[in-house]
Amino acid sequence: MSQYSLSSINFVGSHVGVSTGEDGATQMGLEDIALFRSILGSTVVYPADHVSCEQLAVAMAQQPGICYMRTT
């Protein structure tokens, strides 16, 4: 519903990815990017390192609409 009301909401998903770590195989979600891309007008970002993560967090705060950052 927030896409129709033009709300500005930022989401961050962590403990996702393609490598199994301490959290085990059940934490390997891959559909989160597809889910947020299906929301009309959403922005999805996936930083490569801590420097780009910090810069993208600032950019997300200034971006109108729904934003999703996926961290690994």
mmCIF file of C-alpha atoms in Angstrom:
data_model
loop_
_atom_site.group_PDB
_atom_site.id
_atom_site.type_symbol
_atom_site.label_atom_id
_atom_site.label_comp_id
_atom_site.label_asym_id
_atom_site.label_seq_id
_atom_site.Cartn_x
_atom_site.Cartn_y
_atom_site.Cartn_z
ATOM 1 C CA MET A 1 0.000 0.000 0.000
ATOM 2 C CA SER A 2 2.908 2.355 0.612
ATOM 3 C CA GLN A 3 3.741 2.446 -3.091
ATOM 4 C CA TYR A 4 0.356 3.994 -3.819
ATOM 5 C CA SER A 5 0.534 6.521 -0.989
ATOM 6 C CA LEU A 6 4.016 7.585 -2.148
ATOM 7 C CA SER A 7 5.530 6.890 1.263
ATOM 8 C CA SER A 8 9.278 7.096 1.752
ATOM 9 C CA ILE A 9 10.436 3.941 3.533
ATOM 10 C CA ASN A 10 13.933 2.467 3.763
ATOM 11 C CA PHE A 11 14.580 -1.223 4.403
ATOM 12 C CA VAL A 12 17.856 -3.043 5.028
ATOM 13 C CA GLY A 13 18.133 -6.824 4.722
ATOM 14 C CA SER A 14 21.095 -8.538 6.331
ATOM 15 C CA HIS A 15 22.292 -12.118 6.700
ATOM 16 C CA VAL A 16 21.433 -12.931 3.111
ATOM 17 C CA GLY A 17 23.648 -14.137 0.326
ATOM 18 C CA VAL A 18 25.127 -17.100 -1.406
ATOM 19 C CA SER A 19 27.678 -18.242 1.150
ATOM 20 C CA THR A 20 26.837 -20.358 4.165
ATOM 21 C CA GLY A 21 28.188 -18.887 7.357
ATOM 22 C CA GLU A 22 27.528 -19.262 11.049
ATOM 23 C CA ASP A 23 23.786 -18.841 10.537
ATOM 24 C CA GLY A 24 23.512 -21.950 8.378
ATOM 25 C CA ALA A 25 21.879 -22.713 5.068
ATOM 26 C CA THR A 26 18.422 -21.539 6.140
ATOM 27 C CA GLN A 27 19.653 -17.926 6.064
ATOM 28 C CA MET A 28 20.429 -17.998 2.331
ATOM 29 C CA GLY A 29 17.492 -15.947 1.003
ATOM 30 C CA LEU A 30 17.741 -14.934 -2.650
ATOM 31 C CA GLU A 31 14.211 -13.753 -3.401
ATOM 32 C CA ASP A 32 14.406 -10.509 -1.409
ATOM 33 C CA ILE A 33 15.756 -8.523 -4.352
ATOM 34 C CA ALA A 34 13.027 -9.828 -6.656
ATOM 35 C CA LEU A 35 10.371 -9.027 -4.060
ATOM 36 C CA PHE A 36 11.419 -5.395 -3.679
ATOM 37 C CA ARG A 37 11.930 -4.935 -7.434
ATOM 38 C CA SER A 38 8.320 -5.965 -7.979
ATOM 39 C CA ILE A 39 7.153 -2.912 -5.996
ATOM 40 C CA LEU A 40 6.385 -0.094 -8.400
ATOM 41 C CA GLY A 41 8.972 2.687 -8.220
ATOM 42 C CA SER A 42 11.211 0.972 -5.688
ATOM 43 C CA THR A 43 14.992 1.333 -5.552
ATOM 44 C CA VAL A 44 17.194 -1.667 -4.722
ATOM 45 C CA VAL A 45 20.888 -1.298 -3.919
ATOM 46 C CA TYR A 46 23.544 -3.879 -3.078
ATOM 47 C CA PRO A 47 26.789 -2.331 -1.782
ATOM 48 C CA ALA A 48 30.099 -3.998 -2.550
ATOM 49 C CA ASP A 49 31.921 -2.948 0.632
ATOM 50 C CA HIS A 50 31.599 -0.862 3.786
ATOM 51 C CA VAL A 51 32.500 2.377 2.003
ATOM 52 C CA SER A 52 29.748 2.019 -0.607
ATOM 53 C CA CYS A 53 27.347 0.825 2.113
ATOM 54 C CA GLU A 54 27.828 4.067 4.019
ATOM 55 C CA GLN A 55 27.420 6.194 0.894
ATOM 56 C CA LEU A 56 24.325 4.294 -0.233
ATOM 57 C CA ALA A 57 22.733 4.694 3.205
ATOM 58 C CA VAL A 58 23.049 8.472 2.826
ATOM 59 C CA ALA A 59 21.675 8.314 -0.726
ATOM 60 C CA MET A 60 18.733 6.173 0.409
ATOM 61 C CA ALA A 61 17.807 8.759 3.045
ATOM 62 C CA GLN A 62 17.526 11.376 0.294
ATOM 63 C CA GLN A 63 15.699 9.128 -2.214
ATOM 64 C CA PRO A 64 11.901 9.429 -2.248
ATOM 65 C CA GLY A 65 9.848 6.240 -2.273
ATOM 66 C CA ILE A 66 10.664 2.716 -1.194
ATOM 67 C CA CYS A 67 14.350 1.775 -0.959
ATOM 68 C CA TYR A 68 15.889 -1.578 -0.090
ATOM 69 C CA MET A 69 19.547 -2.214 0.706
ATOM 70 C CA ARG A 70 20.791 -5.766 0.753
ATOM 71 C CA THR A 71 23.907 -6.404 2.810
ATOM 72 C CA THR A 72 25.902 -9.607 2.899
#
